């Protein structure tokens, strides 16, 4: 049995059109909580790594929910859903709309919503206003924000006021213009020490978990050993307490993916083949056939 009781069986959904809530069959187990995620790591050790994927829509959440411990409504939706160049133009409204959809589509996983660029950095009060809106309007269990030591005071302010926070250190995509690109971090001793210190400050401030992205493996291993809270890796190490990926990347929705992504399937290829069949049948007038057309009652 899995440690965090995920219902690892295929689930079907019946949509209640009046509430747009999908009723799953079989009924999934109770939703996990932030304290259960935090306490999954005991005495600095995690027996079974936590499973996290991004989700942006209700249907996607339905399909991922039973297999995951956490669903991240990442601001990566800027590139994946909206075709933007970076996460910088993503708005709080976008995060709220997609966050609410993912909460509606899931029953088991803890849903974490990213705070977008410019919505929390100015002051702890600005962060509280944004985070409380996200929590109230989506029903999510937690928010995630980027940055280490510089954000520690903000993280403490939020957690003391009832908002669970997941930190994010290492390669922080919202800081792409300061970092000069998306290359892996931590190749110098100074960077190594800074990333570890960032993680420690976030933990001391009350973060229930920390994402470490795009770092050389020894940093990810050291951070995982140092922190009491779960460290979730992306482009980091299998030794982390959990893993997160952008779902569309691992499904094979994009031909080109970063080196740290494993393409588990070729969804883009499947869509291409399927749509080619549809187009061929439409052009040949073989779709719709008798099976898909209505006839007058005899
Ligand atoms: O926005 C996102 O999807 C993320 C993860 C990839 C960690 O922050």
Short mmCIF file of C-alpha atoms and ligand atoms in Angstrom, two decimals:
data_model
loop_
_atom_site.label_atom_id
_atom_site.label_comp_id
_atom_site.label_asym_id
_atom_site.label_seq_id
_atom_site.Cartn_x
_atom_site.Cartn_y
_atom_site.Cartn_z
CA UNK A 1 0.00 0.00 0.00
CA UNK A 2 1.26 3.47 -0.80
CA UNK A 3 2.18 5.59 2.18
CA UNK A 4 -0.13 8.44 1.29
CA UNK A 5 -3.11 6.26 0.29
CA UNK A 6 -3.47 7.36 -3.33
CA UNK A 7 -6.32 5.48 -4.98
CA UNK A 8 -4.22 3.87 -7.68
CA UNK A 9 -7.01 2.62 -9.86
CA UNK A 10 -8.51 4.09 -12.95
CA UNK A 11 -11.32 6.50 -12.24
CA UNK A 12 -14.26 7.48 -14.42
CA UNK A 13 -16.19 10.71 -14.03
CA UNK A 14 -19.80 11.73 -14.41
CA UNK A 15 -20.22 15.47 -14.92
CA UNK A 16 -22.94 17.25 -12.92
CA UNK A 17 -23.66 20.06 -15.39
CA UNK A 18 -25.34 22.27 -12.78
CA UNK A 19 -22.20 22.48 -10.60
CA UNK A 20 -19.59 21.47 -13.22
CA UNK A 21 -18.29 19.09 -10.55
CA UNK A 22 -17.33 15.66 -11.83
CA UNK A 23 -18.36 12.73 -9.63
CA UNK A 24 -15.68 10.10 -9.71
CA UNK A 25 -16.31 6.35 -9.63
CA UNK A 26 -14.98 4.66 -7.55
CA UNK A 27 -15.16 7.36 -4.87
CA UNK A 28 -11.60 8.53 -4.12
CA UNK A 29 -10.15 8.62 -0.63
CA UNK A 30 -10.12 11.79 1.44
CA UNK A 31 -8.01 14.69 0.27
CA UNK A 32 -4.48 14.82 1.64
CA UNK A 33 -3.56 17.82 3.77
CA UNK A 34 -0.56 20.10 4.02
CA UNK A 35 0.44 18.70 7.47
CA UNK A 36 0.37 15.17 6.02
CA UNK A 37 2.66 16.23 3.20
CA UNK A 38 5.04 17.95 5.63
CA UNK A 39 5.03 15.02 8.06
CA UNK A 40 5.61 12.52 5.26
CA UNK A 41 9.30 13.26 5.86
CA UNK A 42 10.13 11.86 9.30
CA UNK A 43 13.40 12.53 11.14
CA UNK A 44 14.90 13.86 7.94
CA UNK A 45 13.94 10.78 5.87
CA UNK A 46 11.35 10.05 3.22
CA UNK A 47 10.64 6.38 2.59
CA UNK A 48 8.51 6.84 -0.51
CA UNK A 49 9.01 10.00 -2.61
CA UNK A 50 6.09 12.38 -3.04
CA UNK A 51 4.54 12.58 -6.51
CA UNK A 52 3.66 16.01 -7.90
CA UNK A 53 2.69 17.15 -11.39
CA UNK A 54 1.41 20.40 -12.80
CA UNK A 55 -2.28 20.67 -13.68
CA UNK A 56 -4.09 23.59 -15.28
CA UNK A 57 -7.57 22.31 -16.13
CA UNK A 58 -10.33 20.35 -14.41
CA UNK A 59 -10.13 17.38 -16.79
CA UNK A 60 -6.37 17.19 -16.49
CA UNK A 61 -6.72 17.24 -12.69
CA UNK A 62 -9.26 14.38 -12.87
CA UNK A 63 -6.82 12.26 -14.84
CA UNK A 64 -3.79 12.98 -12.64
CA UNK A 65 -5.41 13.09 -9.20
CA UNK A 66 -5.40 9.42 -8.23
CA UNK A 67 -1.70 9.07 -9.07
CA UNK A 68 -0.41 12.19 -7.36
CA UNK A 69 0.07 13.50 -3.82
CA UNK A 70 0.15 17.13 -4.94
CA UNK A 71 -1.03 19.01 -8.03
CA UNK A 72 0.75 22.25 -8.85
CA UNK A 73 -1.11 24.95 -10.72
CA UNK A 74 2.21 26.33 -11.95
CA UNK A 75 2.72 29.70 -13.57
CA UNK A 76 4.33 27.61 -16.33
CA UNK A 77 0.77 27.74 -17.67
CA UNK A 78 1.93 31.03 -19.22
CA UNK A 79 4.03 29.12 -21.75
CA UNK A 80 2.10 25.84 -21.82
CA UNK A 81 -1.48 27.14 -22.09
CA UNK A 82 -1.14 30.76 -23.23
CA UNK A 83 1.88 30.52 -25.55
CA UNK A 84 3.75 33.27 -23.70
CA UNK A 85 7.55 33.59 -23.85
CA UNK A 86 8.04 33.39 -20.08
CA UNK A 87 6.07 33.27 -16.83
CA UNK A 88 6.43 37.03 -16.31
CA UNK A 89 3.14 38.17 -17.94
CA UNK A 90 1.02 35.62 -16.02
CA UNK A 91 -1.68 37.34 -13.94
CA UNK A 92 -3.35 36.57 -10.62
CA UNK A 93 -6.66 36.17 -12.52
CA UNK A 94 -5.17 33.45 -14.75
CA UNK A 95 -3.86 31.61 -11.68
CA UNK A 96 -7.23 31.89 -9.92
CA UNK A 97 -9.24 30.65 -12.92
CA UNK A 98 -6.99 27.64 -13.49
CA UNK A 99 -6.55 27.00 -9.76
CA UNK A 100 -10.33 26.82 -9.21
CA UNK A 101 -10.68 24.43 -12.16
CA UNK A 102 -8.00 22.11 -10.77
CA UNK A 103 -9.58 22.11 -7.31
CA UNK A 104 -12.97 21.21 -8.90
CA UNK A 105 -11.35 18.39 -10.85
CA UNK A 106 -9.46 16.81 -7.95
CA UNK A 107 -10.40 15.02 -4.74
CA UNK A 108 -7.24 13.45 -3.40
CA UNK A 109 -4.20 15.64 -4.06
CA UNK A 110 -3.14 18.75 -2.21
CA UNK A 111 -3.54 21.59 -4.72
CA UNK A 112 -0.79 24.25 -4.66
CA UNK A 113 -1.17 27.44 -6.72
CA UNK A 114 1.79 29.55 -7.87
CA UNK A 115 1.88 33.25 -6.97
CA UNK A 116 2.67 35.02 -10.26
CA UNK A 117 5.49 37.51 -10.84
CA UNK A 118 4.79 40.96 -9.39
CA UNK A 119 1.96 39.80 -7.13
CA UNK A 120 3.94 39.24 -3.90
CA UNK A 121 7.48 40.65 -3.99
CA UNK A 122 6.74 44.31 -3.09
CA UNK A 123 5.77 43.68 0.54
CA UNK A 124 4.47 41.00 2.89
CA UNK A 125 1.10 42.78 2.88
CA UNK A 126 0.92 42.61 -0.93
CA UNK A 127 1.78 38.89 -0.69
CA UNK A 128 -0.95 38.33 1.91
CA UNK A 129 -3.56 40.10 -0.25
CA UNK A 130 -2.68 37.99 -3.29
CA UNK A 131 -2.33 34.71 -1.41
CA UNK A 132 -5.57 35.13 0.54
CA UNK A 133 -7.43 35.90 -2.71
CA UNK A 134 -5.95 32.82 -4.37
CA UNK A 135 -6.89 30.61 -1.39
CA UNK A 136 -10.42 32.03 -1.06
CA UNK A 137 -11.26 32.05 -4.77
CA UNK A 138 -9.76 28.67 -5.73
CA UNK A 139 -10.15 26.48 -2.62
CA UNK A 140 -6.48 25.47 -2.99
CA UNK A 141 -4.60 24.29 0.12
CA UNK A 142 -1.39 26.26 -0.37
CA UNK A 143 0.51 28.76 -2.48
CA UNK A 144 4.02 28.56 -3.91
CA UNK A 145 6.38 31.49 -4.33
CA UNK A 146 9.86 31.84 -5.78
CA UNK A 147 12.91 33.12 -3.93
CA UNK A 148 14.91 32.19 -0.83
CA UNK A 149 16.24 34.41 1.92
CA UNK A 150 14.69 37.55 0.37
CA UNK A 151 11.24 35.99 0.72
CA UNK A 152 11.70 34.49 4.21
CA UNK A 153 9.98 37.36 6.04
CA UNK A 154 7.04 37.13 3.64
CA UNK A 155 6.78 33.36 4.10
CA UNK A 156 6.72 33.82 7.90
CA UNK A 157 4.03 36.52 7.58
CA UNK A 158 1.82 34.27 5.44
CA UNK A 159 2.24 31.05 7.42
CA UNK A 160 1.50 32.83 10.72
CA UNK A 161 -1.74 34.06 9.12
CA UNK A 162 -3.02 30.69 7.95
CA UNK A 163 -1.54 30.41 4.47
CA UNK A 164 0.63 27.34 3.87
CA UNK A 165 3.59 28.19 1.63
CA UNK A 166 5.77 26.03 -0.58
CA UNK A 167 9.13 27.64 -1.35
CA UNK A 168 11.04 27.46 -4.65
CA UNK A 169 14.84 27.85 -4.86
CA UNK A 170 17.66 27.22 -7.33
CA UNK A 171 16.57 28.09 -10.85
CA UNK A 172 13.64 30.43 -10.29
CA UNK A 173 12.09 31.15 -13.72
CA UNK A 174 10.49 34.45 -12.62
CA UNK A 175 14.06 35.76 -12.13
CA UNK A 176 15.11 34.80 -15.68
CA UNK A 177 16.25 38.35 -16.45
CA UNK A 178 18.51 38.48 -13.41
CA UNK A 179 19.83 34.94 -13.94
CA UNK A 180 20.37 35.54 -17.68
CA UNK A 181 18.60 32.34 -18.79
CA UNK A 182 17.39 28.94 -17.65
CA UNK A 183 20.76 27.19 -17.21
CA UNK A 184 21.30 24.90 -14.21
CA UNK A 185 22.38 26.67 -11.04
CA UNK A 186 24.96 25.92 -8.39
CA UNK A 187 28.16 25.36 -10.35
CA UNK A 188 30.21 27.55 -7.98
CA UNK A 189 30.75 27.06 -4.25
CA UNK A 190 29.17 30.47 -3.54
CA UNK A 191 26.00 29.52 -5.45
CA UNK A 192 25.92 26.13 -3.73
CA UNK A 193 26.06 27.78 -0.30
CA UNK A 194 23.47 30.40 -1.28
CA UNK A 195 20.91 27.81 -2.45
CA UNK A 196 21.30 25.75 0.73
CA UNK A 197 20.99 28.90 2.87
CA UNK A 198 17.89 29.95 0.88
CA UNK A 199 16.22 26.59 1.59
CA UNK A 200 17.11 26.81 5.30
CA UNK A 201 15.69 30.32 5.62
CA UNK A 202 12.43 29.24 3.98
CA UNK A 203 12.14 26.26 6.33
CA UNK A 204 12.83 28.46 9.39
CA UNK A 205 10.16 30.87 8.09
CA UNK A 206 7.60 28.05 8.10
CA UNK A 207 7.49 26.75 4.50
CA UNK A 208 5.95 23.25 4.56
CA UNK A 209 8.00 22.10 1.58
CA UNK A 210 10.56 23.51 -0.85
CA UNK A 211 10.89 22.97 -4.61
CA UNK A 212 14.49 22.89 -5.84
CA UNK A 213 14.74 23.45 -9.58
CA UNK A 214 17.58 23.12 -12.07
CA UNK A 215 20.57 22.63 -9.80
CA UNK A 216 23.60 20.36 -9.97
CA UNK A 217 22.82 17.12 -8.17
CA UNK A 218 25.06 17.54 -5.07
CA UNK A 219 23.09 20.67 -4.10
CA UNK A 220 19.77 18.85 -4.35
CA UNK A 221 21.13 15.97 -2.24
CA UNK A 222 22.62 18.33 0.36
CA UNK A 223 19.42 20.37 0.59
CA UNK A 224 17.31 17.22 0.97
CA UNK A 225 19.58 16.04 3.80
CA UNK A 226 19.63 19.45 5.48
CA UNK A 227 15.92 20.29 5.55
CA UNK A 228 13.34 18.66 7.80
CA UNK A 229 10.54 19.53 5.36
CA UNK A 230 10.13 17.67 2.03
CA UNK A 231 12.33 18.90 -0.82
CA UNK A 232 10.65 18.44 -4.20
CA UNK A 233 13.05 18.21 -7.12
CA UNK A 234 12.74 19.22 -10.76
CA UNK A 235 15.98 18.91 -12.71
CA UNK A 236 17.57 18.07 -9.36
CA UNK A 237 18.04 14.48 -8.07
CA UNK A 238 16.19 11.20 -7.51
CA UNK A 239 17.36 11.53 -3.88
CA UNK A 240 14.92 14.40 -3.27
CA UNK A 241 11.83 13.76 -1.11
CA UNK A 242 9.61 14.08 -4.17
CA UNK A 243 9.53 15.01 -7.84
CA UNK A 244 7.54 17.48 -9.91
CA UNK A 245 7.39 17.89 -13.70
CA UNK A 246 5.31 19.91 -16.11
CA UNK A 247 2.71 17.34 -17.18
CA UNK A 248 2.69 18.35 -20.85
CA UNK A 249 6.49 17.88 -20.96
CA UNK A 250 6.41 14.36 -19.55
CA UNK A 251 3.42 13.33 -21.68
CA UNK A 252 5.28 14.33 -24.86
CA UNK A 253 3.08 17.26 -25.82
CA UNK A 254 6.18 19.17 -26.94
CA UNK A 255 8.89 17.84 -29.25
CA UNK A 256 11.65 19.72 -27.44
CA UNK A 257 11.98 19.41 -23.68
CA UNK A 258 14.71 20.32 -21.21
CA UNK A 259 17.32 17.62 -20.58
CA UNK A 260 15.91 16.80 -17.11
CA UNK A 261 12.49 15.85 -18.52
CA UNK A 262 11.72 12.25 -19.40
CA UNK A 263 9.10 12.01 -22.20
CA UNK A 264 6.95 9.09 -21.02
CA UNK A 265 4.76 9.17 -24.13
CA UNK A 266 4.24 10.95 -27.43
CA UNK A 267 0.92 12.72 -27.00
CA UNK A 268 1.79 15.27 -29.69
CA UNK A 269 2.32 12.40 -32.15
CA UNK A 270 -0.96 10.75 -31.08
CA UNK A 271 -2.87 14.01 -31.58
CA UNK A 272 -1.28 14.52 -34.99
CA UNK A 273 -2.23 11.00 -36.15
CA UNK A 274 -5.75 11.24 -34.72
CA UNK A 275 -6.49 14.62 -36.26
CA UNK A 276 -5.07 13.48 -39.60
CA UNK A 277 -7.60 10.58 -39.58
CA UNK A 278 -10.44 12.98 -38.78
CA UNK A 279 -9.41 15.42 -41.52
CA UNK A 280 -9.14 12.58 -44.06
CA UNK A 281 -12.61 11.27 -43.18
CA UNK A 282 -14.19 14.72 -43.31
CA UNK A 283 -12.67 15.36 -46.74
CA UNK A 284 -13.82 11.93 -47.98
CA UNK A 285 -17.34 12.49 -46.54
CA UNK A 286 -16.98 9.27 -44.54
CA UNK A 287 -17.50 11.18 -41.27
CA UNK A 288 -20.14 11.50 -39.95
CA UNK A 289 -21.37 8.03 -40.83
CA UNK A 290 -24.78 6.50 -40.06
CA UNK A 291 -23.67 5.86 -36.46
CA UNK A 292 -23.15 9.55 -35.80
CA UNK A 293 -26.21 11.02 -37.57
CA UNK A 294 -29.82 11.45 -36.39
CA UNK A 295 -32.65 10.18 -38.59
CA UNK A 296 -36.38 10.99 -38.29
CA UNK A 297 -38.38 8.44 -36.25
CA UNK A 298 -40.01 5.82 -38.50
O1 LIG B 1 5.41 26.78 -12.77
C1 LIG B 1 5.73 25.60 -12.61
O2 LIG B 1 5.23 24.69 -13.29
C2 LIG B 1 6.73 25.30 -11.58
C3 LIG B 1 7.29 23.92 -11.51
C4 LIG B 1 7.83 23.42 -12.76
C5 LIG B 1 8.14 23.69 -10.34
O3 LIG B 1 7.04 26.14 -10.82
#
